[in-house]
Short mmCIF file of N, CA and C in Angstrom, two decimals:
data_model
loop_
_atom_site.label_atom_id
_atom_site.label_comp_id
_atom_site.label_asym_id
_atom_site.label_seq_id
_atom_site.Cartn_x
_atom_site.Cartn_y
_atom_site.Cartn_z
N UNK A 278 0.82 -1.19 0.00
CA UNK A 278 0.00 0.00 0.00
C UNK A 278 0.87 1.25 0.00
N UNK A 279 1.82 1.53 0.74
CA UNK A 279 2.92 2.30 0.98
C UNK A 279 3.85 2.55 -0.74
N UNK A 280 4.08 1.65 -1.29
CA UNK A 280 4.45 1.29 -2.85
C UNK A 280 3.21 1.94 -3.45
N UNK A 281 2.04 1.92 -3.32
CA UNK A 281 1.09 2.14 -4.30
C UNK A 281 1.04 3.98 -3.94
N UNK A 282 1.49 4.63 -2.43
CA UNK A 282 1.05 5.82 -2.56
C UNK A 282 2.20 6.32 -3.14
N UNK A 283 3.44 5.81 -2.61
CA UNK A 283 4.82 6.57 -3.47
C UNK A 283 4.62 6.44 -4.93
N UNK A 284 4.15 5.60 -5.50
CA UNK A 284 3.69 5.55 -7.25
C UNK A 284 3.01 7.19 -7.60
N UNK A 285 1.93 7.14 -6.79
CA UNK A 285 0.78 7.74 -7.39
C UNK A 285 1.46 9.12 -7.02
N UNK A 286 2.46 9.32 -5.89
CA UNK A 286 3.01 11.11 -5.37
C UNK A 286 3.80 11.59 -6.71
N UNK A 287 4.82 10.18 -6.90
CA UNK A 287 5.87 10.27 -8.28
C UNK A 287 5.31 11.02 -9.65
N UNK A 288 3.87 10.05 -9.59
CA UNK A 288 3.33 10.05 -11.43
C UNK A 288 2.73 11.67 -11.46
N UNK A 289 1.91 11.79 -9.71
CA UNK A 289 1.40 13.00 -9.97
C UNK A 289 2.49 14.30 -10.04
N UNK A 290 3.63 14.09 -9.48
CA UNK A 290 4.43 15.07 -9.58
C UNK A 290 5.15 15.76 -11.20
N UNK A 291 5.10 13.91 -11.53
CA UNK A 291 6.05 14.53 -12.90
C UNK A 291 4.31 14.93 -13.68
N UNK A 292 3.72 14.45 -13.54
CA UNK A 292 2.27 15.20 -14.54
C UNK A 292 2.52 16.69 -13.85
N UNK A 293 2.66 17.33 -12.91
CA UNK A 293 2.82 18.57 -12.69
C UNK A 293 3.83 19.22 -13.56
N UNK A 294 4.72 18.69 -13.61
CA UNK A 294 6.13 19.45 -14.36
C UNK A 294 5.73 19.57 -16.00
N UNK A 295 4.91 18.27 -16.11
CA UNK A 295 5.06 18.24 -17.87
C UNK A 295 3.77 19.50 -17.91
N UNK A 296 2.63 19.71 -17.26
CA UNK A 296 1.82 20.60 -17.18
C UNK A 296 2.33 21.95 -17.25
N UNK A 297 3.05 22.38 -16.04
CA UNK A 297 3.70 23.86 -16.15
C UNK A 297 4.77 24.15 -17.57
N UNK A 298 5.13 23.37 -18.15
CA UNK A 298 6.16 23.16 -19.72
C UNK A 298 5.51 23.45 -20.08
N UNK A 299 3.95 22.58 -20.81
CA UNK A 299 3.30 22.50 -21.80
C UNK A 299 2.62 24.18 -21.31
N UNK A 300 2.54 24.83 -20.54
CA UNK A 300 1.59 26.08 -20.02
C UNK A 300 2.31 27.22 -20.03
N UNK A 301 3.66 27.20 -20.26
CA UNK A 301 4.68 28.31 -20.73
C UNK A 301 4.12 28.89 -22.10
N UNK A 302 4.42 30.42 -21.90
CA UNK A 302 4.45 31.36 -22.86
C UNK A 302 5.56 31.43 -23.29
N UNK A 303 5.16 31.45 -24.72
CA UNK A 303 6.88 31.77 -25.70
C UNK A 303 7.00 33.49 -25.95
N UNK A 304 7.92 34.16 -25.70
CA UNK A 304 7.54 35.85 -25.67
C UNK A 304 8.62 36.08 -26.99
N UNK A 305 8.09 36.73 -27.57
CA UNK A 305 9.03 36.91 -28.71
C UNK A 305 10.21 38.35 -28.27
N UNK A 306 11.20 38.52 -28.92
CA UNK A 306 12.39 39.64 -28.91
C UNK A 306 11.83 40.56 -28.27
N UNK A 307 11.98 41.73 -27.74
CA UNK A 307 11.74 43.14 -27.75
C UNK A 307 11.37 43.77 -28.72
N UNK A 308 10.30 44.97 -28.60
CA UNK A 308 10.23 45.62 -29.57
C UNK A 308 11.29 46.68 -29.98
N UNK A 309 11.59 47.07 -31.14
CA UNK A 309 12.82 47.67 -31.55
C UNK A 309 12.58 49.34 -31.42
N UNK A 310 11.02 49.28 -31.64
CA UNK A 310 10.35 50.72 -31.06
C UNK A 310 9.64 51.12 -30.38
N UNK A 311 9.92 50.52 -29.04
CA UNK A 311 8.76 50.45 -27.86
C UNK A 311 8.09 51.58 -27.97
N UNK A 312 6.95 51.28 -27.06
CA UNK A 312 5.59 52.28 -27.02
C UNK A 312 6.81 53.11 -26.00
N UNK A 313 6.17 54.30 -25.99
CA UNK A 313 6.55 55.85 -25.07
C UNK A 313 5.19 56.46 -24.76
N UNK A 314 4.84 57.42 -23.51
CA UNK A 314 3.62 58.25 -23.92
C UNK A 314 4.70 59.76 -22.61
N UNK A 315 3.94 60.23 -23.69
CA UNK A 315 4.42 61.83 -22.55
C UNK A 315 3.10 62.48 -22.55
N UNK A 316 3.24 63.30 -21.15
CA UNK A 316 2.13 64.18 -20.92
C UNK A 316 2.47 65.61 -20.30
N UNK A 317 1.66 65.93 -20.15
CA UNK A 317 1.39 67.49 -19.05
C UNK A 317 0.27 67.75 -18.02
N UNK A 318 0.65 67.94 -16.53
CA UNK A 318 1.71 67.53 -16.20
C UNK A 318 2.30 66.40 -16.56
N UNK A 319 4.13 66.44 -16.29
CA UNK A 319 4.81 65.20 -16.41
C UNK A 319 4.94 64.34 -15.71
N UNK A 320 4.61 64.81 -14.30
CA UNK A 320 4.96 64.54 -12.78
C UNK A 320 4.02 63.25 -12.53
N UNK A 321 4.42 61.90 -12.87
CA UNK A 321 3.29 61.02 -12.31
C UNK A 321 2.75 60.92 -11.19
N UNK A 322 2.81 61.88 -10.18
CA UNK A 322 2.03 62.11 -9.25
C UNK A 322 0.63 62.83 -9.00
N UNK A 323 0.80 63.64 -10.57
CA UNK A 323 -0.18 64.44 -11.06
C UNK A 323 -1.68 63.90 -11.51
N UNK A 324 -2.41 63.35 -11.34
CA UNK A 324 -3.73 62.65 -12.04
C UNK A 324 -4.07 63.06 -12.84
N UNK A 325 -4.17 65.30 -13.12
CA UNK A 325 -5.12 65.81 -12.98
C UNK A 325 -4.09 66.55 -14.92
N UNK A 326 -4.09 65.61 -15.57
CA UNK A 326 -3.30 66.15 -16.88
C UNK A 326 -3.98 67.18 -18.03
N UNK A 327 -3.39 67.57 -18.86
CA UNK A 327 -3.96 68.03 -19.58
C UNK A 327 -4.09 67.71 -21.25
N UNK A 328 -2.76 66.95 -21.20
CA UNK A 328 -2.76 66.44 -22.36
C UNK A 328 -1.65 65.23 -22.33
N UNK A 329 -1.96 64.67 -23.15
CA UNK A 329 -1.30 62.75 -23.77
C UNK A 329 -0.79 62.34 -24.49
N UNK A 330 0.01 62.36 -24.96
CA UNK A 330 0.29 61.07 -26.71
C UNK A 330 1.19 59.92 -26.00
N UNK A 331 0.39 59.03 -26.59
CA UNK A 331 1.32 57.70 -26.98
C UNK A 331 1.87 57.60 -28.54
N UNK A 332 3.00 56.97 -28.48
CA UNK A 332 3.81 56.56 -29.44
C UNK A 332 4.87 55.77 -29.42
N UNK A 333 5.50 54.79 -30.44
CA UNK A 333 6.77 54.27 -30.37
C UNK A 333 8.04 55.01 -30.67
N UNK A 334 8.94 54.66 -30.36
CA UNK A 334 10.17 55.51 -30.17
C UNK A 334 11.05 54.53 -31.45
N UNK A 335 11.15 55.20 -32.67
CA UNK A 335 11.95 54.72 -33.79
C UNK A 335 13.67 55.11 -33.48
N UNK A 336 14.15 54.50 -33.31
CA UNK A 336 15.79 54.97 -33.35
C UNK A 336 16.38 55.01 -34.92
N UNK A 337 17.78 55.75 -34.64
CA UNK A 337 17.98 56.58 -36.00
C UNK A 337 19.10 55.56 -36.11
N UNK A 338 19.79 55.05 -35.71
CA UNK A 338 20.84 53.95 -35.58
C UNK A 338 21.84 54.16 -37.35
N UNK A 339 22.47 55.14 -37.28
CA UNK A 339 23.22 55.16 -38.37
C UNK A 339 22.46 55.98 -39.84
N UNK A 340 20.96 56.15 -39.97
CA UNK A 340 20.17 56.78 -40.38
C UNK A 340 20.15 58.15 -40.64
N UNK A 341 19.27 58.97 -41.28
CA UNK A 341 19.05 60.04 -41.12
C UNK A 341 17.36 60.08 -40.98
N UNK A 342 16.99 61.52 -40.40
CA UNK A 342 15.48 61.95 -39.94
C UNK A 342 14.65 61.69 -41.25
N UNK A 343 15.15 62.34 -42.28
CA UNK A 343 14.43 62.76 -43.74
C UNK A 343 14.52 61.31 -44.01
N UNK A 344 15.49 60.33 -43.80
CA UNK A 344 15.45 58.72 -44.77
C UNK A 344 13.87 57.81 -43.81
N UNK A 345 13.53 58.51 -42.28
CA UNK A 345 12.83 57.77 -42.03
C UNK A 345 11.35 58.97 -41.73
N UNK A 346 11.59 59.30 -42.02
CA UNK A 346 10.45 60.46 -41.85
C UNK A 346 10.61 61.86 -42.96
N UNK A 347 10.06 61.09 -44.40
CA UNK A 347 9.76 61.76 -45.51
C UNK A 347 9.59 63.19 -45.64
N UNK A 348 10.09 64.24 -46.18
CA UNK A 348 10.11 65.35 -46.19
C UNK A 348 8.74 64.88 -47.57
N UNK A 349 7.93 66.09 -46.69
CA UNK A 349 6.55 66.15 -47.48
C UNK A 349 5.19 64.88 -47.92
N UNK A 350 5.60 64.03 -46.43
CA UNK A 350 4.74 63.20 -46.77
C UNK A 350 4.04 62.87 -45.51
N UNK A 351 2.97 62.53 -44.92
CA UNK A 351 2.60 62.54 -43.75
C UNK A 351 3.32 61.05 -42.99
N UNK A 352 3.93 61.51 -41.97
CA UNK A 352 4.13 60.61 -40.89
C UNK A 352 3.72 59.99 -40.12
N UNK A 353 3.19 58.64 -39.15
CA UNK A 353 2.69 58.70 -38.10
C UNK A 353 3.04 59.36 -37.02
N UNK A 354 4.18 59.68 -36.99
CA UNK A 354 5.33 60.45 -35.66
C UNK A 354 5.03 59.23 -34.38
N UNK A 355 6.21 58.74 -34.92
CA UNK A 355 6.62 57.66 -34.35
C UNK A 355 7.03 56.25 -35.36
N UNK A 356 7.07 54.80 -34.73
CA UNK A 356 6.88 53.79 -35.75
C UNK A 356 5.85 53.23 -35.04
N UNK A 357 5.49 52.12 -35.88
CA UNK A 357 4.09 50.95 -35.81
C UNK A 357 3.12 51.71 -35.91
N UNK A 358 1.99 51.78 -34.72
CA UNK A 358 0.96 52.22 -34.94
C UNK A 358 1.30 54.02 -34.89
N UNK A 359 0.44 54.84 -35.48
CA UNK A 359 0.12 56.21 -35.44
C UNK A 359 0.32 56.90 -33.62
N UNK A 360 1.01 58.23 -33.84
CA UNK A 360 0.59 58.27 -32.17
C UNK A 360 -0.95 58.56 -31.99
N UNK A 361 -1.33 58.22 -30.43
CA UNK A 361 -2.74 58.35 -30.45
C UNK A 361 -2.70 59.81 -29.10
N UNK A 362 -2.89 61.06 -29.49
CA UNK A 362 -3.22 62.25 -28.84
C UNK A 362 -4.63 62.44 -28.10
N UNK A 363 -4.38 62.33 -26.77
CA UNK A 363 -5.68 62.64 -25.50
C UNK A 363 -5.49 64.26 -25.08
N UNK A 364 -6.53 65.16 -25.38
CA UNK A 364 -6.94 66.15 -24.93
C UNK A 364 -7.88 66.03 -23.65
N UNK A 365 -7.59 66.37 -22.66
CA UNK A 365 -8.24 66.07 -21.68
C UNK A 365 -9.09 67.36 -21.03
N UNK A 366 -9.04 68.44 -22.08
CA UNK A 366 -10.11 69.52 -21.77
C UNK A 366 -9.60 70.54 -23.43
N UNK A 367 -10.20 71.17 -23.78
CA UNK A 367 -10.46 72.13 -25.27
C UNK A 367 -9.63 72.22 -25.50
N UNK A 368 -8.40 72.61 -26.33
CA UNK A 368 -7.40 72.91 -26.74
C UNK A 368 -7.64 74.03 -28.05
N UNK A 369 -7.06 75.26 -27.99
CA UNK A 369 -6.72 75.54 -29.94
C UNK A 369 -5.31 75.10 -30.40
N UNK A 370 -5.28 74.71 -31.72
CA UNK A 370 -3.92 74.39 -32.41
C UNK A 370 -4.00 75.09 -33.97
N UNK A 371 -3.26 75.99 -34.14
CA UNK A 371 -3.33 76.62 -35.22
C UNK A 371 -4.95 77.26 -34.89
N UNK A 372 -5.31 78.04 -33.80
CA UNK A 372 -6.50 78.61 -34.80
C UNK A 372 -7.96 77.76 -34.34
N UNK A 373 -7.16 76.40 -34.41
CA UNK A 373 -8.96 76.19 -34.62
C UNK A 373 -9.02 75.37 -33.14
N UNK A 374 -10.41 75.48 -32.77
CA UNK A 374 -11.00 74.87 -31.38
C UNK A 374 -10.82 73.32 -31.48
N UNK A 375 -10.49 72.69 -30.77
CA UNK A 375 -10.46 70.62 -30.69
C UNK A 375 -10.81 70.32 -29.39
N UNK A 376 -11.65 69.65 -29.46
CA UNK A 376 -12.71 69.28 -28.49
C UNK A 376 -11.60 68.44 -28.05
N UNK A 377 -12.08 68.36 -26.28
CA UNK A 377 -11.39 67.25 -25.65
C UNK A 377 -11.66 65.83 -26.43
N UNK A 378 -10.53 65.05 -26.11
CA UNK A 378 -11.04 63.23 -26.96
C UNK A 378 -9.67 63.60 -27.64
N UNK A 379 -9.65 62.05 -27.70
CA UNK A 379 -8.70 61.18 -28.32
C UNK A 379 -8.46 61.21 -29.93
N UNK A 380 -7.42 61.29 -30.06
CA UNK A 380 -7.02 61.77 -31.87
C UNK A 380 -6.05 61.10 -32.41
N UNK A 381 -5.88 60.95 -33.87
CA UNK A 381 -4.38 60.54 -34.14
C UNK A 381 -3.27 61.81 -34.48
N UNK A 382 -2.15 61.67 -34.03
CA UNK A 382 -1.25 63.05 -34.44
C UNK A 382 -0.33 62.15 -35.52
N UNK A 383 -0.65 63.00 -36.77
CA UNK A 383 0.35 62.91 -37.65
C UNK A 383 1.36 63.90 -37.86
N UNK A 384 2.40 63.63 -38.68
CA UNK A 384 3.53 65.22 -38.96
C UNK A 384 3.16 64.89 -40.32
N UNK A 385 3.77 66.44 -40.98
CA UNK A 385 4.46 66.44 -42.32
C UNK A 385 5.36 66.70 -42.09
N UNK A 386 7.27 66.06 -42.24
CA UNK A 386 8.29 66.50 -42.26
C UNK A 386 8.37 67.61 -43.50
N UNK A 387 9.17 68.93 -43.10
CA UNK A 387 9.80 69.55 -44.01
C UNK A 387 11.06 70.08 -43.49
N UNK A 388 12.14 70.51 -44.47
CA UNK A 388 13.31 71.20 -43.74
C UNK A 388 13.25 72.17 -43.24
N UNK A 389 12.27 73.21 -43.06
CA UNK A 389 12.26 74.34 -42.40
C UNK A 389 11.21 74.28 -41.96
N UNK A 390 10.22 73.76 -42.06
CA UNK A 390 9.08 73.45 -40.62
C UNK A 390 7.73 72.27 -41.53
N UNK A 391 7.39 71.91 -40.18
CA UNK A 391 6.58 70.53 -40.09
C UNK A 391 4.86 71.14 -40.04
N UNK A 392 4.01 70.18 -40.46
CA UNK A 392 2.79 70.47 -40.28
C UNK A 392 2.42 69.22 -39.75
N UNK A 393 1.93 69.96 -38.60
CA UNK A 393 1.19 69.08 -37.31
C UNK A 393 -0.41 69.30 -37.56
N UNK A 394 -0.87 67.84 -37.63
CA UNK A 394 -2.09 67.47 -38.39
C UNK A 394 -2.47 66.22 -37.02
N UNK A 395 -3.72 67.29 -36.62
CA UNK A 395 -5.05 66.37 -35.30
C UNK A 395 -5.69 65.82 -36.29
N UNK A 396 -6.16 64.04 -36.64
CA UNK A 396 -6.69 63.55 -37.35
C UNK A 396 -8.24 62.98 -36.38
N UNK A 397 -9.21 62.61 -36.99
CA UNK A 397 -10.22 61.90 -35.84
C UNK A 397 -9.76 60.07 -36.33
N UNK A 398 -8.96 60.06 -37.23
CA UNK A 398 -8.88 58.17 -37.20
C UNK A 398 -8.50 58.20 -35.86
N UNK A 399 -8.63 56.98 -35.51
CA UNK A 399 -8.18 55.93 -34.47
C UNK A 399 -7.49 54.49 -34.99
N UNK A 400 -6.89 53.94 -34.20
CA UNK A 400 -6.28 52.39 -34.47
C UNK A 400 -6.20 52.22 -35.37
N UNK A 401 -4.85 53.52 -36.15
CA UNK A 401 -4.71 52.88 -37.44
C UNK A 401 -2.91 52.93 -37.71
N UNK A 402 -2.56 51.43 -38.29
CA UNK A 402 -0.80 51.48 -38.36
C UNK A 402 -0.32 52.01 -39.15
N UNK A 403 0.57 52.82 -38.81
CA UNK A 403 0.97 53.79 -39.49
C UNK A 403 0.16 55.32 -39.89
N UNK A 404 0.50 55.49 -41.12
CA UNK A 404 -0.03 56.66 -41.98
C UNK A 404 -0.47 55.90 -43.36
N UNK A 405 -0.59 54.84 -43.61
CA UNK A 405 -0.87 53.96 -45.03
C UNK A 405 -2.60 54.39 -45.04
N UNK A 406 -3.13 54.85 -44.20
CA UNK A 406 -4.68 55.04 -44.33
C UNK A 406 -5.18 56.36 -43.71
N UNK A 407 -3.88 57.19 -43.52
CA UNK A 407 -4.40 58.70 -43.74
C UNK A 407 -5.36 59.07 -44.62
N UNK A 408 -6.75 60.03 -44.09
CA UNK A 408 -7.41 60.16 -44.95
C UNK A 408 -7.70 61.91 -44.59
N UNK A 409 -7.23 62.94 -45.23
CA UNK A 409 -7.45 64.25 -44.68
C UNK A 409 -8.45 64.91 -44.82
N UNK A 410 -9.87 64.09 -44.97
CA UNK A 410 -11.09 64.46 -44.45
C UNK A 410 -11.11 64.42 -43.03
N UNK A 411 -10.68 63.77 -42.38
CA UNK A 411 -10.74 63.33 -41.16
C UNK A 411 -10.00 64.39 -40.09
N UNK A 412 -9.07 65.28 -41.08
CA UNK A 412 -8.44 66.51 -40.14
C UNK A 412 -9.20 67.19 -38.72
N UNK A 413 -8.63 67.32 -38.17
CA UNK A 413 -9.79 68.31 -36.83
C UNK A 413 -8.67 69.91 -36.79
N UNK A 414 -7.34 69.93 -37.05
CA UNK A 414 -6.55 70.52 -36.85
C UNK A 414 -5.34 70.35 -37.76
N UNK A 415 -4.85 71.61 -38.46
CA UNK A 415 -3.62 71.68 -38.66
C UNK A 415 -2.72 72.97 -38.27
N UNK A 416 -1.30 72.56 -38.11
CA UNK A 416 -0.91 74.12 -37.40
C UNK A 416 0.37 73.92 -38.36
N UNK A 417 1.41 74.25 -38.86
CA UNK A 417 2.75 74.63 -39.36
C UNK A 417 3.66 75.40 -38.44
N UNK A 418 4.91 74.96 -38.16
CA UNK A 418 5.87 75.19 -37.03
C UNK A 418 7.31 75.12 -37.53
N UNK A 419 7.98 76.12 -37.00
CA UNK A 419 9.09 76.05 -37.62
C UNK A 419 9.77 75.74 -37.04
N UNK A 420 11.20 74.74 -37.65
CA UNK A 420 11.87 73.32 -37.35
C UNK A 420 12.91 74.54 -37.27
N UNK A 421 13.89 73.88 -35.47
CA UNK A 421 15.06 74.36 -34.84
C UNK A 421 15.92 73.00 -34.96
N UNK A 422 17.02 73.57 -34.60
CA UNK A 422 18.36 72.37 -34.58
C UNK A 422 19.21 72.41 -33.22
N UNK A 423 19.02 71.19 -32.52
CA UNK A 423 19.48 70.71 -31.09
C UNK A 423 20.67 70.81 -30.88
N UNK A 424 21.46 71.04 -29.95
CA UNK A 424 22.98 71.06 -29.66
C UNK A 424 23.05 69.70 -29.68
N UNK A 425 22.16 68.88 -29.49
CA UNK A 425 22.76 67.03 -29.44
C UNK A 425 21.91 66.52 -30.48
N UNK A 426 22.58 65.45 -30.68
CA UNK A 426 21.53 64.48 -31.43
C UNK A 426 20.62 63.36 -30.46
N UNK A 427 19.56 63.16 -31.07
CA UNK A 427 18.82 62.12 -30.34
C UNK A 427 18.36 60.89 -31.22
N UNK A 428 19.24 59.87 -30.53
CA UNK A 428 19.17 58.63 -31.92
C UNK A 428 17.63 58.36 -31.59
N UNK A 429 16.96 58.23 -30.51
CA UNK A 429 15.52 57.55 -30.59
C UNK A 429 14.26 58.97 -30.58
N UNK A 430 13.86 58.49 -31.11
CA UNK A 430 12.66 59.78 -31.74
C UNK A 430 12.15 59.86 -29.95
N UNK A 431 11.86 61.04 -29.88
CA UNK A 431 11.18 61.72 -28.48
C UNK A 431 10.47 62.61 -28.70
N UNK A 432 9.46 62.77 -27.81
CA UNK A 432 8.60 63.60 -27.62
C UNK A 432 8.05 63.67 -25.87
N UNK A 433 8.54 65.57 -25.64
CA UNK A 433 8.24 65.87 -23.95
C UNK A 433 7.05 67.34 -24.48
N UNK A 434 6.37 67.50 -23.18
CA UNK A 434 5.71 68.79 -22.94
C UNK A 434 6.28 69.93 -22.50
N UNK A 435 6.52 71.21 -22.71
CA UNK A 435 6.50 71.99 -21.87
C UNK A 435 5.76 73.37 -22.09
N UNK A 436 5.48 73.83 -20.34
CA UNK A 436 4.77 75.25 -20.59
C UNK A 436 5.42 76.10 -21.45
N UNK A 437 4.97 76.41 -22.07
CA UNK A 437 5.28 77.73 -22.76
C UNK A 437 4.82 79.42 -22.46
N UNK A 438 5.11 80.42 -23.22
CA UNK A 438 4.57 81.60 -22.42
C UNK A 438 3.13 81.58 -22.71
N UNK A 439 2.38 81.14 -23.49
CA UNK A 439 0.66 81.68 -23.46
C UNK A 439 0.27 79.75 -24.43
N UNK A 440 1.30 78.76 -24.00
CA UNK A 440 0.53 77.89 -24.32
C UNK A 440 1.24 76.55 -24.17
N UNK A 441 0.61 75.28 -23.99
CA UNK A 441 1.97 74.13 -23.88
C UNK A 441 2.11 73.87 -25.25
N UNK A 442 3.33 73.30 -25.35
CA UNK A 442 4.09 73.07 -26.62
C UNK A 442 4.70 71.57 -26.10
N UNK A 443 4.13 70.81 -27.62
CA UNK A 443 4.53 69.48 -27.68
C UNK A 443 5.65 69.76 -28.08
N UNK A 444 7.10 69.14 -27.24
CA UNK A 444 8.25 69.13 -28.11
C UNK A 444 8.79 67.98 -29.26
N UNK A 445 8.99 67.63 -30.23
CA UNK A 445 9.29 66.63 -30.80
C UNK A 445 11.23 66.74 -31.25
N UNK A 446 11.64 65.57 -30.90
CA UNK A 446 13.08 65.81 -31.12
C UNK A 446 13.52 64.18 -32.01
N UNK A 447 14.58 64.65 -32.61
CA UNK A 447 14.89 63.35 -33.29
C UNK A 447 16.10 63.68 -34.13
N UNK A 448 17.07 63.39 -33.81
CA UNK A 448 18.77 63.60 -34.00
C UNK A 448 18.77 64.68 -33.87
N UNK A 449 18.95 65.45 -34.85
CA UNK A 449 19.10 67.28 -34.15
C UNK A 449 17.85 68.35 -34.33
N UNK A 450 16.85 67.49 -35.37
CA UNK A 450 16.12 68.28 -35.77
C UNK A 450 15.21 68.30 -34.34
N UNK A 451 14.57 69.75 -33.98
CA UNK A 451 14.03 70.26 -32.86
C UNK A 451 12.16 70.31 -33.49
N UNK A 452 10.77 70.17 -33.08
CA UNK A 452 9.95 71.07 -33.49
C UNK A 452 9.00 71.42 -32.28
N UNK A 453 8.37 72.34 -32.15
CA UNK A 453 7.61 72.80 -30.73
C UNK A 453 6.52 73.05 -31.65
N UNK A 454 5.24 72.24 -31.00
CA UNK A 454 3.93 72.59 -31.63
C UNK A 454 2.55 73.02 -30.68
N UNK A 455 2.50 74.20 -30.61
CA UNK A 455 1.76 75.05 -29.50
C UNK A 455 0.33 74.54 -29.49
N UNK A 456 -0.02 74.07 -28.13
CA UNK A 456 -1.42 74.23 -28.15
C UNK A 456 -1.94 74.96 -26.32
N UNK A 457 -2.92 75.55 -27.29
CA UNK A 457 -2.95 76.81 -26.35
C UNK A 457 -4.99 76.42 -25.63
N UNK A 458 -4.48 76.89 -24.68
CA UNK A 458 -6.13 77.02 -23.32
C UNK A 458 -6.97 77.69 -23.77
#
């Protein structure tokens, strides 16, 4: 009897092991352009924000800005999916009123300034299904040049004098795109 319970502790144990094997997740590499999101406030202590984007962070790794972000063609600003922009109370950008809610932010790269384009798509990869009916906002901003380079595309907030300004940076090229209370 003693033989029959040591059997049954053995069989059930190794059925445990082959169970937790067979119940493993396979996780594939890292992503090469992880998600990022910046806000305002920056302070994660803050709840009480005013504005959002998520996006992936493309690195320039030997590259240039213009080879990955087309002069004169709309961008997602970022890689993979489009960034997705949360207004969390009215905003103007260029001029025009944008209701609080969730948006896609596209760029147009140019060499002397970018057009920052509030789209209403959602969940869409890339810019392959930009459609500029869908505009809510466009503003044009003129492109500065960084004392450093920044191999991975970034984007921070800061106050500005009469409005916050999304900063976007990516090797040297600088752009600040105002949106104002």
């Amino acid at each position: 009897m003693k033989t029959s319970n040591v059997l049954t502790s053995i069989t059930f144990a190794f059925l445990m092991v082959l169970t937790l094997n067979v119940g493993a997740q396979e996780f594939k590499g890292l992503d090469k352009s992880p998600m990022d999101a910046a806000s305002f406030p920056a302070d994660y202590k803050d709840s009480n924000k005013l504005i959002k984007i998520t996006y992936s962070r493309p690195q320039l790794k030997d590259r240039s800005v213009s080879e990955l972000a087309k002069e004169g063609e709309v961008w997602r600003t970022g890689a993979n999916e489009a960034a997705e922009l949360t207004l969390y109370k009215d905003m103007k950008v260029g001029g025009t009123e944008v209701k609080a809610g969730t948006y896609t932010f596209y760029v147009i790269p140019g060499q002397k300034e970018w057009t920052a384009i509030i789209s209403t798509d959602l969940n869409v990869w890339g810019s392959y299904f930009y459609n500029k009916e869908n505009d809510v906002a466009r503003v044009t901003v003129p492109v500065t040049k960084g004392k450093e380079s920044l191999d991975a595309f970034s984007i921070a907030f800061d106050k500005g004098d009469d409005a916050l300004e999304m900063h976007l940076g990516w090797g040297t090229v600088r752009v600040a795109v105002p949106f104002k209370m």
